[in-house]
mmCIF file of C-alpha atoms in Angstrom:
data_model
loop_
_atom_site.group_PDB
_atom_site.id
_atom_site.type_symbol
_atom_site.label_atom_id
_atom_site.label_comp_id
_atom_site.label_asym_id
_atom_site.label_seq_id
_atom_site.Cartn_x
_atom_site.Cartn_y
_atom_site.Cartn_z
ATOM 1 C CA GLU A 1376 119.310 113.989 106.839
ATOM 2 C CA ASP A 1377 122.065 112.454 104.720
ATOM 3 C CA GLN A 1378 124.749 115.005 103.951
ATOM 4 C CA VAL A 1379 128.150 115.323 102.268
ATOM 5 C CA THR A 1380 130.564 118.200 102.865
ATOM 6 C CA GLN A 1381 133.817 118.626 100.964
ATOM 7 C CA SER A 1382 136.710 120.823 101.990
ATOM 8 C CA PRO A 1383 138.440 122.941 100.995
ATOM 9 C CA GLU A 1384 136.316 124.428 98.202
ATOM 10 C CA ALA A 1385 139.474 125.238 96.273
ATOM 11 C CA LEU A 1386 143.104 124.199 96.658
ATOM 12 C CA ARG A 1387 146.151 125.556 94.889
ATOM 13 C CA LEU A 1388 149.323 123.489 94.949
ATOM 14 C CA GLN A 1389 152.732 123.716 93.413
ATOM 15 C CA GLU A 1390 153.790 120.768 91.320
ATOM 16 C CA GLY A 1391 155.161 118.126 93.656
ATOM 17 C CA GLU A 1392 153.456 119.560 96.753
ATOM 18 C CA SER A 1393 151.433 116.713 98.303
ATOM 19 C CA SER A 1394 148.128 117.391 100.041
ATOM 20 C CA SER A 1395 144.733 115.910 100.938
ATOM 21 C CA LEU A 1396 141.109 116.634 100.133
ATOM 22 C CA ASN A 1397 138.418 115.933 102.715
ATOM 23 C CA CYS A 1398 134.916 114.505 102.373
ATOM 24 C CA SER A 1399 132.844 114.432 105.558
ATOM 25 C CA TYR A 1400 129.572 112.571 105.483
ATOM 26 C CA THR A 1401 126.513 111.935 107.602
ATOM 27 C CA VAL A 1402 124.395 109.004 106.490
ATOM 28 C CA SER A 1403 122.182 106.441 108.183
ATOM 29 C CA GLY A 1404 124.450 103.540 107.313
ATOM 30 C CA LEU A 1405 126.985 103.740 104.501
ATOM 31 C CA ARG A 1406 126.638 101.447 101.521
ATOM 32 C CA GLY A 1407 129.436 103.060 99.527
ATOM 33 C CA LEU A 1408 131.517 106.217 99.105
ATOM 34 C CA PHE A 1409 132.580 107.283 95.632
ATOM 35 C CA TRP A 1410 135.268 109.663 94.357
ATOM 36 C CA TYR A 1411 135.064 111.268 90.933
ATOM 37 C CA ARG A 1412 137.255 113.647 88.956
ATOM 38 C CA GLN A 1413 135.613 116.257 86.734
ATOM 39 C CA ASP A 1414 137.387 118.371 84.144
ATOM 40 C CA PRO A 1415 135.773 121.640 82.955
ATOM 41 C CA GLY A 1416 132.876 121.070 80.561
ATOM 42 C CA LYS A 1417 133.020 117.291 80.951
ATOM 43 C CA GLY A 1418 131.190 114.627 82.888
ATOM 44 C CA PRO A 1419 132.577 113.202 86.138
ATOM 45 C CA GLU A 1420 135.085 110.388 85.734
ATOM 46 C CA PHE A 1421 134.888 107.539 88.246
ATOM 47 C CA LEU A 1422 137.974 107.077 90.424
ATOM 48 C CA PHE A 1423 137.274 104.915 93.493
ATOM 49 C CA THR A 1424 134.615 103.182 95.553
ATOM 50 C CA LEU A 1425 135.139 102.571 99.277
ATOM 51 C CA TYR A 1426 132.755 100.400 101.249
ATOM 52 C CA SER A 1427 133.974 100.118 104.826
ATOM 53 C CA ALA A 1428 136.059 102.013 107.374
ATOM 54 C CA GLY A 1429 139.750 101.254 107.067
ATOM 55 C CA GLU A 1430 139.573 100.558 103.364
ATOM 56 C CA GLU A 1431 142.133 102.219 101.084
ATOM 57 C CA LYS A 1432 142.485 102.359 97.309
ATOM 58 C CA GLU A 1433 145.237 103.750 95.118
ATOM 59 C CA LYS A 1434 145.594 104.856 91.526
ATOM 60 C CA GLU A 1435 148.773 106.503 90.333
ATOM 61 C CA ARG A 1436 149.293 109.610 92.530
ATOM 62 C CA LEU A 1437 145.879 109.295 94.209
ATOM 63 C CA LYS A 1438 145.026 107.379 97.368
ATOM 64 C CA ALA A 1439 141.562 107.304 98.926
ATOM 65 C CA THR A 1440 140.932 106.343 102.550
ATOM 66 C CA LEU A 1441 137.756 105.918 104.578
ATOM 67 C CA THR A 1442 136.761 106.251 108.232
ATOM 68 C CA LYS A 1443 133.300 106.110 109.780
ATOM 69 C CA LYS A 1444 132.865 109.859 109.374
ATOM 70 C CA GLU A 1445 135.045 110.985 106.483
ATOM 71 C CA SER A 1446 137.143 110.107 103.499
ATOM 72 C CA PHE A 1447 140.391 111.612 102.338
ATOM 73 C CA LEU A 1448 141.786 111.811 98.843
ATOM 74 C CA HIS A 1449 145.544 112.064 99.183
ATOM 75 C CA ILE A 1450 147.473 113.453 96.224
ATOM 76 C CA THR A 1451 151.172 112.656 96.232
ATOM 77 C CA ALA A 1452 153.569 114.792 94.194
ATOM 78 C CA PRO A 1453 150.792 116.234 91.999
ATOM 79 C CA LYS A 1454 151.321 117.288 88.414
ATOM 80 C CA PRO A 1455 149.508 120.030 86.473
ATOM 81 C CA GLU A 1456 147.397 117.388 84.744
ATOM 82 C CA ASP A 1457 145.878 116.513 88.125
ATOM 83 C CA SER A 1458 144.112 119.880 88.076
ATOM 84 C CA ALA A 1459 140.353 119.236 88.147
ATOM 85 C CA THR A 1460 137.365 119.305 90.449
ATOM 86 C CA TYR A 1461 137.161 116.252 92.686
ATOM 87 C CA LEU A 1462 133.690 115.123 93.716
ATOM 88 C CA CYS A 1463 132.713 112.883 96.598
ATOM 89 C CA ALA A 1464 129.377 111.035 96.791
ATOM 90 C CA VAL A 1465 127.799 108.617 99.246
ATOM 91 C CA GLN A 1466 125.114 106.001 98.957
ATOM 92 C CA ALA A 1467 123.174 105.186 102.110
ATOM 93 C CA ARG A 1468 121.782 101.812 103.103
ATOM 94 C CA GLY A 1469 118.026 101.581 103.251
ATOM 95 C CA SER A 1470 117.507 104.555 100.978
ATOM 96 C CA GLN A 1471 116.431 104.419 97.363
ATOM 97 C CA GLY A 1472 120.111 104.015 96.652
ATOM 98 C CA ASN A 1473 120.617 107.472 95.219
ATOM 99 C CA LEU A 1474 124.039 109.085 95.341
ATOM 100 C CA ILE A 1475 124.371 112.230 97.445
ATOM 101 C CA PHE A 1476 127.111 114.473 96.094
ATOM 102 C CA GLY A 1477 129.241 117.121 97.745
ATOM 103 C CA LYS A 1478 129.981 120.426 96.032
ATOM 104 C CA GLY A 1479 133.496 119.339 95.129
ATOM 105 C CA THR A 1480 137.040 120.610 95.640
ATOM 106 C CA LYS A 1481 138.619 122.479 92.759
ATOM 107 C CA LEU A 1482 142.305 121.571 92.608
ATOM 108 C CA SER A 1483 144.839 123.664 90.692
ATOM 109 C CA VAL A 1484 148.400 122.441 90.355
ATOM 110 C CA LYS A 1485 150.910 124.990 89.085
ATOM 111 C CA PRO A 1486 154.159 123.989 87.376
ATOM 112 C CA GLU B 1362 131.279 104.038 70.756
ATOM 113 C CA THR B 1363 132.198 103.201 74.310
ATOM 114 C CA GLY B 1364 130.940 104.240 77.727
ATOM 115 C CA VAL B 1365 128.109 106.728 77.940
ATOM 116 C CA THR B 1366 127.417 109.125 75.077
ATOM 117 C CA GLN B 1367 125.186 112.195 75.030
ATOM 118 C CA THR B 1368 123.867 114.358 72.213
ATOM 119 C CA PRO B 1369 123.827 117.194 71.579
ATOM 120 C CA ARG B 1370 126.828 118.483 73.517
ATOM 121 C CA HIS B 1371 125.551 122.055 73.394
ATOM 122 C CA LEU B 1372 122.006 123.359 73.028
ATOM 123 C CA VAL B 1373 120.583 126.856 72.962
ATOM 124 C CA MET B 1374 116.828 127.074 73.047
ATOM 125 C CA GLY B 1375 114.164 129.681 73.529
ATOM 126 C CA MET B 1376 111.613 129.450 76.268
ATOM 127 C CA THR B 1377 108.893 128.333 73.851
ATOM 128 C CA ASN B 1378 110.926 125.653 72.073
ATOM 129 C CA LYS B 1379 110.701 121.901 72.421
ATOM 130 C CA LYS B 1380 113.894 119.873 72.288
ATOM 131 C CA SER B 1381 115.179 116.498 73.424
ATOM 132 C CA LEU B 1382 118.442 115.301 74.947
ATOM 133 C CA LYS B 1383 119.644 111.818 74.113
ATOM 134 C CA CYS B 1384 121.804 109.437 76.124
ATOM 135 C CA GLU B 1385 123.110 106.013 75.164
ATOM 136 C CA GLN B 1386 125.150 103.624 77.293
ATOM 137 C CA HIS B 1387 127.332 100.895 75.821
ATOM 138 C CA LEU B 1388 128.188 99.222 79.143
ATOM 139 C CA GLY B 1389 125.383 96.693 79.456
ATOM 140 C CA HIS B 1390 124.052 98.435 82.558
ATOM 141 C CA ASN B 1391 120.520 98.178 83.906
ATOM 142 C CA ALA B 1392 120.098 101.583 85.548
ATOM 143 C CA MET B 1393 120.234 105.045 83.971
ATOM 144 C CA TYR B 1394 120.057 108.515 85.470
ATOM 145 C CA TRP B 1395 119.580 112.186 84.599
ATOM 146 C CA TYR B 1396 121.373 114.790 86.701
ATOM 147 C CA LYS B 1397 121.435 118.587 86.590
ATOM 148 C CA GLN B 1398 124.679 120.387 87.419
ATOM 149 C CA SER B 1399 124.591 124.106 88.144
ATOM 150 C CA ALA B 1400 127.461 126.320 89.230
ATOM 151 C CA LYS B 1401 128.268 126.202 92.944
ATOM 152 C CA LYS B 1402 125.719 123.427 93.584
ATOM 153 C CA PRO B 1403 126.084 119.690 94.072
ATOM 154 C CA LEU B 1404 124.841 117.406 91.325
ATOM 155 C CA GLU B 1405 121.065 117.192 91.518
ATOM 156 C CA LEU B 1406 119.452 113.860 90.714
ATOM 157 C CA MET B 1407 116.442 114.303 88.456
ATOM 158 C CA PHE B 1408 115.290 110.856 87.325
ATOM 159 C CA VAL B 1409 116.238 107.222 87.810
ATOM 160 C CA TYR B 1410 115.329 104.307 85.583
ATOM 161 C CA ASN B 1411 116.031 100.747 86.717
ATOM 162 C CA PHE B 1412 115.354 97.997 84.175
ATOM 163 C CA LYS B 1413 113.460 100.599 82.086
ATOM 164 C CA GLU B 1414 111.125 101.437 84.954
ATOM 165 C CA GLN B 1415 111.179 104.924 86.446
ATOM 166 C CA THR B 1416 111.928 104.570 90.143
ATOM 167 C CA GLU B 1417 112.662 108.173 91.052
ATOM 168 C CA ASN B 1418 111.303 111.550 90.087
ATOM 169 C CA ASN B 1419 113.052 113.974 92.359
ATOM 170 C CA SER B 1420 110.351 116.668 92.375
ATOM 171 C CA VAL B 1421 111.311 117.745 88.888
ATOM 172 C CA PRO B 1422 109.019 120.241 87.111
ATOM 173 C CA SER B 1423 106.791 118.759 84.434
ATOM 174 C CA ARG B 1424 108.548 120.785 81.734
ATOM 175 C CA PHE B 1425 111.177 118.017 81.940
ATOM 176 C CA SER B 1426 109.865 114.679 80.682
ATOM 177 C CA PRO B 1427 112.059 111.558 80.641
ATOM 178 C CA GLU B 1428 111.699 108.543 78.391
ATOM 179 C CA CYS B 1429 113.512 105.212 78.591
ATOM 180 C CA PRO B 1430 112.584 102.959 75.639
ATOM 181 C CA ASN B 1431 115.143 100.289 76.588
ATOM 182 C CA SER B 1432 117.954 99.798 79.066
ATOM 183 C CA SER B 1433 120.531 101.368 76.726
ATOM 184 C CA HIS B 1434 118.753 104.602 75.791
ATOM 185 C CA LEU B 1435 117.452 107.511 77.801
ATOM 186 C CA PHE B 1436 115.868 110.743 76.625
ATOM 187 C CA LEU B 1437 115.002 113.998 78.332
ATOM 188 C CA HIS B 1438 112.272 115.943 76.560
ATOM 189 C CA LEU B 1439 112.269 119.674 77.222
ATOM 190 C CA HIS B 1440 109.476 122.184 76.700
ATOM 191 C CA THR B 1441 108.699 125.722 77.844
ATOM 192 C CA LEU B 1442 111.886 125.934 79.877
ATOM 193 C CA GLN B 1443 112.914 128.840 82.062
ATOM 194 C CA PRO B 1444 116.268 130.664 82.053
ATOM 195 C CA GLU B 1445 117.081 129.095 85.442
ATOM 196 C CA ASP B 1446 117.033 125.712 83.717
ATOM 197 C CA SER B 1447 120.299 126.617 81.992
ATOM 198 C CA ALA B 1448 122.848 124.098 83.271
ATOM 199 C CA LEU B 1449 124.931 121.053 82.379
ATOM 200 C CA TYR B 1450 122.690 117.997 82.055
ATOM 201 C CA LEU B 1451 124.460 114.750 82.755
ATOM 202 C CA CYS B 1452 123.400 111.216 81.990
ATOM 203 C CA ALA B 1453 124.841 108.287 83.933
ATOM 204 C CA SER B 1454 124.456 104.528 84.093
ATOM 205 C CA SER B 1455 125.294 101.799 86.593
ATOM 206 C CA GLN B 1456 125.113 98.025 86.691
ATOM 207 C CA ASP B 1457 122.200 98.222 89.095
ATOM 208 C CA HIS B 1458 120.567 100.813 91.276
ATOM 209 C CA GLY B 1459 121.113 101.075 94.987
ATOM 210 C CA GLN B 1460 123.520 98.159 95.406
ATOM 211 C CA GLY B 1461 126.780 100.056 95.762
ATOM 212 C CA SER B 1462 127.782 99.951 92.108
ATOM 213 C CA GLU B 1463 129.483 103.002 90.689
ATOM 214 C CA GLN B 1464 127.839 105.285 88.161
ATOM 215 C CA TYR B 1465 129.504 106.182 84.886
ATOM 216 C CA PHE B 1466 128.760 109.573 83.410
ATOM 217 C CA GLY B 1467 128.481 110.896 79.903
ATOM 218 C CA PRO B 1468 130.102 114.161 78.782
ATOM 219 C CA GLY B 1469 126.937 116.173 79.378
ATOM 220 C CA THR B 1470 124.796 118.581 77.393
ATOM 221 C CA ARG B 1471 125.390 122.267 78.082
ATOM 222 C CA LEU B 1472 121.911 123.812 77.891
ATOM 223 C CA THR B 1473 121.309 127.530 77.592
ATOM 224 C CA VAL B 1474 117.734 128.823 77.755
ATOM 225 C CA THR B 1475 117.270 132.300 76.318
#
């Protein structure tokens, strides 16, 4: 069964304290892995798509990486405005193409 | 308007009411989706429409009825809901379905069933 597990569930950082969020997945062939950011009471905001192991993408203080079993979202020198819930989703090959989401990691960055 | 819009943003309804949620995408996409988001649970896919044709009904109770009149508009008709249906309902769209293209989400409708 296709599955996505995100860890930790919650992460508290001080401003400037770099860290990483993990997304472990089990799928029968990966078509794509997606990272989203969600602020309270709002819809998820698309961040990155990764398609193959070894691929990396960056946007401001965020960097996403991908291996055959997991993806990391690295946050460098975070600021309070980076506080949000970060969602990971995968799309498997040969399936109907639906996204399978993890439960998310709630990130809090304190000044 | 840009992106994906949803109305209303908040809805309180009784168990015997009938209401509808509306979604519109301004991205020229061909696929649209309804998701349910409850606390402590992953996003749950409810319905998928690809080129106006429903391709997925993820075992959703019949009290939820989708409608897709064209590739830019999507509705979710609600009737005789239960309190456990209270959640954030999200609409999304993508260029196509199942080909690795990212989905873009609207702001959601916060539904409370009393």
